[in-house]
Amino acid sequence: MRVAVIGAGVIGLSTAQCIYERYHSAVSSLSIEVYADRFTPQTTSDGAAGLWQPYLYDNGNTLETKWNKETFDYLLGFLNSPDSIKMGIFLQSGYNLCSDPAPDPSFRDIVLGFRQLAKRELDLFPGYSHGWFNTALMIEGKSYLPWLMNWLKQRGVKFYQRKVSSFQELADSGVEVIINCTGVRSGELQPDPELKPGRGQIIKVSAPWLKHFILTHNFKKGVYNSPYIIPGSRHVTVGGVFQLGNWSEQNSTADHKKIWEEACSLEPSLKHARVMEDWSGLRPVRSRVRLEREMMQFGPVIHNYGHGGYGLTIHWGCALEAARLFGEIIDALKEPCLSDLKEH
Amino acid sequence: IQVTQVVAVVGAGVVGLSTAVVIAEALPHCSVTVLADRFTPNTTSDGAAGILFASQFPGEQRRWFKRTFDHLLLIASSPEAGVAGVFLSSGWQIFREVPPEKKPYWSDCVLSFGTMTDAELKRFPQYKFGQAFTTIKCECPSYLPWLQKRLEKAGGIMIHEKVTDLAELGLRYDVIVNCSGLGSRELLGDEDVHPVRGQVLRVHAPWLQHFVRVADGHTYIYPGAGGVTLGGTRQAADSQAIFERCRRLEPSLGSARPLGEWVGLRPGRRNPRVERGHVRVHGRRVPVVHNYGHGGWGITLSWGTALDALDLVRQCLNERPPEARL
């Protein structure tokens, strides 16, 4: 059975992995192919800082909170394995700061060591009156994606670098199940008015004395539009831009200036950091993740896109669900059709 | 007219430089000269990981620790953090058995001290109890040059000279401040001072963001700006053994790249000696302020003991009018 995954960001690759793991022995001659126009290190997942953290509140979307938790627990399990660094997984603690009092975030019980910030700590961040400290995980795309690709290649998964223009095109070539992990450009394969780009820009700097993430939240400005500083294994990511509807992947000088000024206000020692380069990316923003199967005239498609700024954070829970949906498709194919029975 | 008093500070490690800076900045009518045979990066302080972690001395240590912590916290939250090598460090201290005292005296001096949750302890299966907190890392290869600049700005000077005779120094200076660390054993004949050997490895493992310290002090992992320091010992030990103990706590160290080793001698003493003394010079008594014997807590207690030494220097200066030196 030929299965095609479109998209080679964290969603596409992890979904391919999850389906392979669960079905390669159950499904005879399962062959998985990955199609994408961009591979690591050119994907959106590669540019993200890699901090595991969902948006502060899930607004009742408990399914996504469940997928976030599944991902956290899954990644945590790799911490003591010899592969953890190859995968780009390590612990990191830090600060979430709010300008006004706010209820505890949805991820409070998922992360480690969650607690309220004491006054003495808040004094370190003038302008922020409330906040939390916790230990979370980093999952760096620049390591994780190559690790995933290697894992898949070793198991015979084939990769094709090209832009797929339609689901039909793949179906015509003999693909039986399509997994659509096309992120922000999913609308090109099937229009989706709910999907919009959430443009982000980040500055990579060298500041190796910084060991904590610092995320600020300004409820008037909205998510990610307020400064954040996330140290990584190779550099520190400095950001704070979220422009809904902006498709530009070019770095903007105006955005750089705004990010830099606000970040230096937050962390004065950045004054002596060495600026390396800027990067811009498009978060695939949607009111909720689209994770469902759709029967099209040429066959089944599983959609798995729209993970906003939390793709790395939620990827494994979604991969598990996508694999479950794949299982439903396999089961449906095995069941004899009821109408067939009736006719006989 | 105010006559300038000349103060000699013996020793240019973290205690000597901190004391010199404190005096030079507080007493503008004093001219401070630091004399030492070794300057950064060749002092004992330079090899220390520099994680502020409180001692177990009797007496003044809480005040010394708190004052040092608060002073360094100001630097850590300033634009100078990266330049001075002073920054926040979070992590865990773990115990094989539940300790009788779960909240030590220094728990309110550091930031956000708390007991580790079961989920946090899971990573360390052989340990039954742990403390999580945020402290400060103060890296002397950066901090000492930063202190030196601060000393020069306050009018202080530094001289490369091995001091072997305090009486000789008393000919040239009004007050002597002795921060000679292990050197006090020979310089003063203080047999209470004894070398406590420390050996550390440094590795490149930039994904490590947290310190891990086993409560007995024999094993620790301290990530810094230029590398991760692995230790430790109180006596001779094989560096492979240090690495293995640390790797058992933090398996990802298997992917670390070695950077080097360092061996130093801590100026061990039952407690730091911060008190007045004197030396006889041609019938005169030249006051001496002692500030040495900080063991493995030189950085941790540096600013607090320097402030106490300043008070003693003030006392000395107030008691004696300056005399002409001929």
XYZ file of C-alpha atoms in Angstrom:
670
model
C 0.000 0.000 0.000
C 1.449 3.369 -1.000
C 1.047 6.165 1.519
C 2.191 9.673 0.657
C 2.949 12.305 3.280
C 3.029 15.832 1.899
C 5.220 18.137 3.994
C 8.561 17.516 5.699
C 8.342 19.792 8.703
C 7.993 18.331 12.176
C 4.353 17.385 11.511
C 4.963 15.516 8.267
C 8.020 13.629 9.462
C 6.637 12.636 12.857
C 3.351 11.520 11.337
C 5.281 9.362 8.875
C 7.262 7.910 11.768
C 4.211 7.187 13.862
C 2.345 5.495 11.021
C 5.394 3.421 10.101
C 5.922 2.327 13.740
C 2.352 1.202 14.192
C 1.489 -0.280 10.833
C 4.529 -1.502 8.949
C 4.047 -5.043 10.211
C 0.247 -4.999 10.139
C -0.088 -3.688 6.608
C 1.484 -5.769 3.885
C 4.025 -3.913 1.766
C 3.341 -0.553 3.396
C 5.405 1.976 1.529
C 5.647 5.523 2.807
C 6.794 8.416 0.618
C 7.402 11.975 1.752
C 6.902 14.820 -0.709
C 7.944 18.388 0.059
C 9.337 21.449 -1.633
C 11.303 22.316 1.500
C 13.329 20.026 3.719
C 15.383 20.699 6.841
C 16.964 23.192 7.450
C 14.572 25.234 5.274
C 11.288 24.386 6.992
C 9.269 26.486 9.430
C 10.086 23.956 12.159
C 13.814 24.635 11.669
C 13.507 28.330 12.426
C 11.441 27.964 15.564
C 13.365 28.330 18.827
C 12.093 24.936 19.890
C 10.692 25.629 23.333
C 7.901 23.269 24.312
C 5.153 25.605 25.414
C 1.529 25.860 24.269
C -0.413 29.113 24.255
C -1.304 30.100 27.818
C -4.950 29.053 27.612
C -6.642 26.356 25.557
C -10.068 27.999 25.757
C -11.768 24.648 26.234
C -9.817 22.818 23.574
C -8.942 19.963 25.867
C -8.050 17.710 22.949
C -5.116 19.957 22.051
C -4.052 20.096 25.704
C -4.060 16.284 25.679
C -1.895 16.216 22.540
C 0.481 18.757 24.112
C 0.816 16.613 27.214
C 1.383 13.461 25.168
C 4.175 15.238 23.332
C 5.799 16.517 26.528
C 5.727 13.116 28.201
C 7.012 11.427 25.065
C 9.974 13.793 24.712
C 10.720 13.674 28.444
C 11.113 9.917 28.068
C 14.065 10.446 25.742
C 16.017 12.652 28.131
C 18.158 9.898 29.564
C 18.640 8.081 26.276
C 21.933 8.277 24.383
C 20.069 9.871 21.450
C 18.705 12.852 23.342
C 21.256 15.335 22.023
C 21.064 14.019 18.463
C 17.320 14.567 18.720
C 17.822 18.074 20.084
C 15.993 17.409 23.338
C 17.041 18.936 26.652
C 15.492 20.543 29.716
C 15.229 24.270 30.128
C 13.705 26.365 32.883
C 12.492 29.896 32.738
C 10.054 32.667 33.275
C 6.611 33.498 31.926
C 5.846 37.124 32.745
C 2.530 38.936 32.619
C 1.884 42.640 32.826
C -1.339 41.960 34.742
C -2.529 39.185 37.063
C -3.609 36.148 35.070
C -4.988 32.677 35.784
C -2.565 29.764 35.751
C -1.840 28.456 32.237
C -3.233 25.247 30.776
C 0.193 23.621 30.849
C 0.649 24.117 34.573
C 0.347 20.417 35.422
C 2.212 19.169 32.382
C 5.566 20.907 32.887
C 7.907 20.275 35.809
C 8.270 22.332 38.943
C 5.607 24.908 38.059
C 5.256 27.698 40.608
C 4.314 31.355 41.028
C 7.115 33.888 40.891
C 8.048 35.559 44.137
C 8.358 39.325 44.413
C 12.154 39.185 44.479
C 12.143 37.452 41.107
C 9.535 39.780 39.622
C 11.756 42.687 40.705
C 14.254 41.422 38.131
C 11.712 42.234 35.392
C 10.385 45.775 35.803
C 6.961 46.233 34.263
C 5.779 42.704 34.996
C 3.731 42.173 38.106
C 2.855 38.513 37.837
C 4.357 35.342 36.473
C 5.451 31.744 36.706
C 8.615 29.681 36.755
C 8.755 26.170 35.400
C 11.021 23.592 33.812
C 10.066 22.621 30.267
C 11.800 21.018 27.321
C 13.560 22.244 24.256
C 13.097 20.316 21.025
C 15.310 21.908 18.395
C 14.071 21.415 14.851
C 17.562 21.713 13.384
C 18.480 18.481 15.189
C 15.108 16.763 15.468
C 14.220 16.920 11.798
C 17.485 15.403 10.551
C 17.106 12.723 13.237
C 13.580 11.956 12.016
C 14.668 11.863 8.387
C 17.472 9.521 9.231
C 15.116 7.289 11.182
C 12.728 7.150 8.255
C 15.428 6.641 5.611
C 16.825 3.708 7.561
C 13.423 2.082 7.306
C 13.065 2.544 3.594
C 10.904 5.675 3.517
C 11.496 7.556 0.262
C 11.830 11.321 -0.031
C 10.937 13.450 -3.052
C 11.788 17.110 -3.265
C 9.078 18.696 -5.327
C 5.983 20.782 -4.922
C 2.820 18.722 -5.097
C 0.209 20.689 -7.025
C -2.832 18.620 -6.105
C -3.956 15.571 -4.180
C -5.266 14.203 -7.469
C -1.775 14.253 -8.945
C -0.543 11.849 -6.252
C -3.655 9.676 -6.454
C -3.179 9.365 -10.226
C 0.308 8.030 -9.656
C -1.056 5.225 -7.512
C -0.921 6.632 -3.974
C -3.709 5.119 -1.897
C -3.671 7.260 1.252
C -2.530 10.881 1.439
C -1.429 12.561 4.679
C -1.642 16.321 4.278
C 0.937 18.029 6.526
C 1.460 21.095 4.385
C 1.362 23.655 7.171
C 0.864 27.280 6.207
C 0.486 26.536 2.488
C -2.265 23.923 2.922
C -4.643 26.362 1.247
C -2.901 25.755 -2.069
C -4.061 22.146 -2.075
C -7.486 22.784 -0.603
C -8.765 26.277 0.212
C -9.210 26.835 3.937
C -10.392 30.303 5.015
C -9.557 29.448 8.638
C -5.858 29.020 7.877
C -3.730 32.164 7.887
C -0.020 32.914 8.170
C 1.129 34.295 11.543
C 4.376 35.866 10.469
C 7.195 35.785 12.980
C 10.680 37.227 12.915
C 13.480 36.290 15.246
C 17.030 37.445 15.871
C 19.687 34.836 16.610
C 22.353 36.049 19.016
C 25.301 34.649 20.890
C 24.817 35.243 24.630
C 26.007 32.057 26.304
C 25.516 33.381 29.844
C 21.746 33.224 29.372
C 20.385 29.942 30.711
C 16.647 30.602 31.099
C 13.807 31.285 28.697
C 11.946 34.544 29.336
C 8.529 34.855 27.745
C 6.344 37.895 28.210
C 2.608 38.090 27.764
C 0.720 41.227 27.006
C -2.937 40.406 26.663
C -3.684 43.588 24.792
C -1.026 42.948 22.152
C -1.789 39.266 21.724
C 0.254 36.097 21.674
C 3.914 36.310 20.554
C 3.702 40.076 19.990
C 5.570 40.724 23.172
C 9.292 40.068 23.672
C 10.657 36.590 24.299
C 14.183 35.276 24.767
C 14.899 31.575 24.406
C 18.449 30.212 24.815
C 19.230 27.192 22.676
C 22.139 24.857 22.227
C 23.720 26.936 19.468
C 22.426 30.481 19.987
C 19.781 32.484 21.789
C 16.522 33.193 19.927
C 15.110 36.646 20.487
C 11.646 37.393 19.213
C 8.249 38.902 19.658
C 6.383 39.402 16.425
C 3.100 37.843 15.309
C 1.561 39.388 12.198
C -1.616 37.671 11.139
C -2.123 37.660 7.385
C 1.418 38.709 6.486
C 2.915 36.280 3.919
C 6.346 37.900 3.720
C 9.312 35.708 4.553
C 11.706 38.629 4.186
C 13.348 40.065 7.283
C 12.074 43.507 8.147
C 14.382 46.180 9.558
C 11.492 47.764 11.419
C 10.624 44.450 13.061
C 14.273 43.859 13.954
C 14.442 47.242 15.679
C 11.224 46.655 17.631
C 12.259 43.140 18.712
C 15.729 44.258 19.724
C 14.643 47.296 21.734
C 11.976 45.396 23.629
C 14.237 42.437 24.323
C 17.056 44.658 25.628
C 14.562 46.296 27.947
C 13.621 42.879 29.231
C 17.176 41.499 29.459
C 19.698 44.351 29.668
C 22.720 42.096 29.242
C 21.746 41.588 25.596
C 23.518 44.898 25.066
C 26.754 42.893 24.907
C 25.392 39.955 22.918
C 26.710 39.270 19.439
C 23.929 39.497 16.846
C 24.222 36.679 14.312
C 21.306 36.874 11.891
C 17.556 37.333 11.547
C 15.052 34.786 10.316
C 11.410 35.074 9.338
C 8.841 32.324 9.228
C 5.129 31.825 8.808
C 3.272 30.109 11.600
C 0.338 28.077 10.190
C -2.375 29.733 12.277
C -5.849 28.325 12.635
C -8.542 28.533 15.328
C -7.832 24.863 16.014
C -5.617 22.207 14.479
C -7.231 20.489 11.518
C -6.719 16.817 12.287
C -9.332 14.674 10.608
C -9.831 12.323 7.685
C -11.717 13.237 4.600
C -12.895 10.839 1.955
C -12.268 12.404 -1.424
C -13.360 10.942 -4.751
C -9.932 9.425 -5.360
C -9.426 8.133 -1.837
C -8.865 9.052 1.790
C -6.858 12.078 2.955
C -5.793 12.702 6.532
C -5.348 16.388 7.251
C -2.846 17.346 9.930
C -2.094 21.060 9.701
C -2.740 24.410 11.356
C -0.523 24.063 14.447
C 0.162 27.787 14.772
C 3.158 28.590 16.937
C 3.043 25.275 18.771
C 3.859 22.650 16.136
C 6.868 21.226 17.958
C 4.910 21.420 21.214
C 1.974 19.362 19.956
C 3.464 17.234 17.192
C 3.557 13.822 18.827
C 0.017 13.889 20.168
C -1.143 14.807 16.668
C 0.998 12.114 15.069
C -0.599 9.544 17.369
C -4.064 10.775 16.425
C -3.180 10.805 12.722
C -1.945 7.229 13.062
C -5.218 6.324 14.763
C -7.131 7.821 11.864
C -4.907 5.859 9.500
C -5.882 2.747 11.440
C -9.550 3.576 10.858
C -8.865 3.837 7.140
C -7.112 0.454 7.141
C -9.990 -1.122 9.085
C -12.561 0.346 6.673
C -10.673 -1.153 3.759
C -10.655 -4.600 5.406
C -14.385 -4.604 6.221
C -16.455 -6.026 3.390
C -18.890 -3.415 2.190
C -22.374 -3.930 3.715
C -24.042 -3.095 0.427
C -22.019 -5.861 -1.211
C -23.417 -8.361 1.304
C -26.941 -7.116 0.735
C -26.750 -7.617 -2.977
C -25.726 -11.230 -2.568
C 43.911 68.869 54.237
C 43.203 65.183 54.027
C 46.336 63.092 53.942
C 46.055 60.064 51.708
C 46.326 56.821 53.573
C 47.963 53.992 51.716
C 46.421 50.581 51.998
C 48.057 47.411 50.757
C 45.919 44.422 49.822
C 47.876 41.194 49.577
C 46.337 38.743 47.112
C 44.485 39.212 43.833
C 42.026 36.359 43.917
C 38.322 37.004 44.284
C 38.677 37.877 47.977
C 41.633 40.228 47.490
C 40.108 42.077 44.551
C 36.654 42.309 46.130
C 38.183 43.701 49.305
C 40.348 46.157 47.368
C 37.385 47.420 45.340
C 35.185 47.794 48.403
C 37.870 49.834 50.180
C 38.829 51.949 47.171
C 35.199 52.844 46.444
C 34.198 53.532 50.052
C 37.312 55.410 51.146
C 38.304 57.931 48.490
C 41.070 59.306 50.748
C 42.726 55.909 50.678
C 45.040 54.806 47.946
C 44.705 51.068 47.458
C 47.465 48.887 46.044
C 46.960 45.199 45.349
C 50.149 43.140 45.573
C 50.157 39.539 44.388
C 52.363 36.985 42.756
C 49.422 35.747 40.704
C 46.707 37.602 38.867
C 43.774 36.336 36.822
C 43.677 33.908 35.026
C 46.226 32.208 37.279
C 44.580 32.486 40.690
C 42.772 29.735 42.593
C 39.510 31.629 42.001
C 39.900 31.314 38.217
C 39.473 27.550 38.277
C 36.380 27.528 40.428
C 33.027 26.952 38.743
C 31.721 29.875 40.751
C 28.269 28.618 41.657
C 27.144 30.465 44.749
C 26.309 27.870 47.265
C 26.358 28.346 50.962
C 28.921 27.021 53.292
C 28.748 25.176 56.550
C 30.879 27.461 58.689
C 29.873 28.577 62.132
C 29.292 32.257 62.722
C 28.821 35.022 60.228
C 28.301 33.040 57.061
C 24.622 33.874 56.526
C 25.335 37.587 56.462
C 28.383 37.070 54.274
C 26.446 34.869 51.853
C 23.423 37.126 51.664
C 25.491 40.267 51.005
C 27.527 38.542 48.323
C 24.422 37.115 46.678
C 22.614 40.450 46.646
C 25.661 42.254 45.239
C 26.071 39.710 42.449
C 22.319 39.650 41.743
C 22.533 43.355 40.894
C 25.273 42.607 38.379
C 23.384 39.611 36.972
C 20.342 41.761 36.265
C 22.381 44.578 34.750
C 23.723 45.074 31.223
C 27.120 43.883 32.519
C 26.074 40.292 33.249
C 27.789 38.815 30.203
C 30.929 40.933 30.512
C 31.342 40.308 34.239
C 30.526 36.610 33.915
C 27.791 36.855 36.551
C 24.415 35.337 35.719
C 21.514 33.348 37.097
C 21.763 29.569 37.272
C 18.893 27.242 38.183
C 19.143 23.614 39.119
C 18.916 20.935 41.707
C 20.709 19.656 44.789
C 19.916 15.993 45.363
C 20.212 13.747 48.417
C 20.459 9.970 48.652
C 18.538 10.045 51.913
C 16.024 12.584 53.178
C 18.040 15.118 55.192
C 17.008 16.148 58.712
C 17.025 19.811 57.740
C 15.003 20.292 54.584
C 15.232 24.087 54.518
C 18.815 25.187 55.147
C 19.695 28.637 56.515
C 20.455 29.984 53.049
C 17.153 28.960 51.470
C 15.755 32.497 51.589
C 18.987 34.044 50.297
C 18.817 32.294 46.927
C 15.848 32.702 44.602
C 12.805 30.470 44.524
C 14.006 27.724 46.813
C 11.659 24.728 46.931
C 11.564 20.987 47.394
C 11.739 18.929 44.195
C 8.531 17.240 43.124
C 8.336 13.497 42.508
C 8.249 14.166 38.779
C 11.494 16.116 39.016
C 13.173 13.452 41.158
C 12.310 10.742 38.624
C 15.395 11.682 36.609
C 17.575 10.708 39.579
C 16.321 7.288 40.626
C 18.912 6.724 43.342
C 18.071 9.923 45.159
C 15.192 10.273 47.548
C 15.060 14.014 48.102
C 15.996 17.192 46.321
C 15.961 20.965 46.413
C 15.312 23.178 43.399
C 16.498 26.779 43.386
C 17.998 29.588 41.379
C 21.401 30.843 42.395
C 24.169 32.797 40.705
C 27.195 31.686 38.773
C 30.161 34.028 39.031
C 32.943 33.118 36.626
C 36.237 34.560 37.781
C 38.044 34.550 34.422
C 35.503 37.288 33.543
C 34.642 38.630 37.009
C 38.217 39.260 38.163
C 39.132 41.393 35.121
C 35.836 43.229 35.646
C 36.777 43.870 39.307
C 40.218 45.001 38.225
C 38.689 47.607 35.918
C 36.452 48.740 38.741
C 39.467 48.998 41.036
C 41.384 51.110 38.539
C 38.365 53.355 38.058
C 38.375 53.951 41.817
C 42.037 54.895 41.689
C 43.482 51.578 42.830
C 46.646 50.058 41.354
C 48.005 46.546 41.037
C 51.595 45.379 41.429
C 53.050 42.037 40.553
C 55.038 41.214 43.683
C 55.291 38.201 45.952
C 54.892 39.386 49.525
C 56.968 37.315 51.929
C 57.216 39.651 54.906
C 54.333 41.701 56.270
C 56.718 43.792 58.386
C 58.513 44.911 55.248
C 55.146 45.887 53.791
C 54.434 47.807 56.986
C 57.305 50.143 56.142
C 55.478 51.293 53.068
C 51.764 51.152 53.979
C 49.457 52.450 56.683
C 47.179 49.422 56.730
C 47.766 45.932 55.383
C 44.836 43.797 54.276
C 45.817 40.165 54.068
C 43.843 38.218 51.452
C 46.567 35.752 50.642
C 44.405 32.655 50.825
C 46.510 29.542 51.083
C 49.588 31.807 51.176
C 48.679 32.797 54.741
C 49.980 29.472 55.937
C 53.500 30.514 55.102
C 53.110 34.264 55.407
C 51.668 34.180 58.906
C 52.500 30.720 60.056
C 48.762 29.983 60.354
C 48.736 26.210 60.493
C 44.967 26.207 60.476
C 45.165 26.909 56.776
C 45.593 23.760 54.760
C 45.263 22.983 51.078
C 42.108 21.158 50.030
C 42.689 19.808 46.578
C 40.037 20.296 43.943
C 39.947 18.749 40.525
C 37.498 19.614 37.818
C 36.915 18.756 34.187
C 35.514 21.162 31.661
C 33.435 19.927 28.759
C 31.537 21.448 25.857
C 27.865 20.558 26.317
C 25.923 23.711 25.452
C 22.533 22.038 25.827
C 22.989 21.760 29.594
C 21.236 24.669 31.296
C 20.849 23.446 34.878
C 23.288 22.683 37.633
C 23.080 19.357 39.415
C 24.835 18.909 42.727
C 24.882 15.877 44.949
C 24.468 17.078 48.525
C 27.695 15.488 49.754
C 29.565 17.839 47.423
C 31.506 15.069 45.709
C 29.704 15.212 42.399
C 28.480 18.269 40.553
C 27.670 19.544 37.098
C 27.830 23.335 36.665
C 27.013 24.725 33.185
C 28.706 28.023 32.439
C 29.073 30.511 29.621
C 32.105 28.815 28.089
C 31.654 25.226 29.100
C 30.342 22.879 31.768
C 32.417 22.244 34.895
C 32.311 18.689 36.222
C 33.590 17.825 39.672
C 34.613 17.296 42.283
C 37.043 15.964 44.667
C 38.385 16.701 48.076
C 41.409 14.528 47.436
C 43.212 12.854 44.595
C 40.890 11.257 42.075
C 40.937 9.977 38.561
C 39.285 12.417 36.141
C 37.615 9.479 34.449
C 35.902 8.728 37.748
C 34.596 12.299 37.959
C 33.257 12.044 34.424
C 31.572 8.710 35.063
C 29.851 9.921 38.243
C 28.541 12.974 36.408
C 27.451 10.984 33.390
C 25.384 8.704 35.590
C 23.481 11.772 36.743
C 23.292 13.347 33.301
C 23.514 10.730 30.520
C 23.666 13.324 27.758
C 27.236 14.055 28.912
C 28.071 11.066 26.745
C 27.790 13.492 23.823
C 30.004 16.134 25.454
C 33.394 17.137 24.101
C 36.249 17.452 26.648
C 37.835 20.902 27.008
C 40.384 20.363 29.736
C 41.133 19.733 33.359
C 42.132 21.931 36.241
C 43.514 21.251 39.666
C 43.559 23.860 42.405
C 44.181 24.110 46.109
C 41.382 25.620 48.153
C 42.527 27.589 51.208
C 40.858 25.360 53.757
C 40.326 26.524 57.311
C 37.722 25.784 60.017
C 36.235 29.178 59.133
C 37.332 32.265 57.250
C 39.486 34.565 59.343
C 38.079 38.077 59.164
C 39.621 39.996 62.022
C 42.232 42.560 62.972
C 45.813 41.915 63.803
C 48.997 43.882 63.590
C 52.610 43.649 62.647
C 55.507 45.321 64.452
C 57.636 47.661 62.401
C 60.456 49.515 64.197
C 58.485 49.632 67.409
C 55.284 50.811 65.693
C 52.231 48.633 65.268
C 50.968 48.595 61.740
C 47.407 47.338 61.614
C 46.598 44.253 59.601
C 43.119 43.210 58.590
C 42.875 39.537 57.781
C 40.443 38.165 55.242
C 41.458 34.647 54.261
C 40.650 30.970 54.694
C 37.429 30.757 52.670
C 37.937 27.139 51.648
C 35.673 26.232 48.750
C 33.508 29.306 49.315
C 35.706 32.175 48.254
C 33.399 33.458 45.557
C 30.295 32.728 47.604
C 31.487 34.797 50.576
C 33.733 37.285 48.768
C 31.677 40.468 48.890
C 30.256 39.887 52.355
C 33.658 39.283 53.916
C 35.081 42.235 51.966
C 32.462 44.501 53.536
C 33.377 43.245 56.998
C 37.051 43.819 56.183
C 36.182 47.378 55.135
C 34.630 48.015 58.553
C 37.800 46.768 60.211
C 39.971 48.947 57.959
C 37.837 51.978 58.881
C 38.330 51.171 62.541
C 42.096 50.947 62.058
C 42.227 54.254 60.218
C 40.067 56.034 62.764
C 42.146 54.888 65.671
C 45.518 56.014 64.442
C 46.461 59.352 62.979
C 48.628 58.910 59.906
C 52.318 59.147 60.616
C 55.044 60.213 58.329
C 56.865 57.363 56.703
C 60.571 57.927 56.320
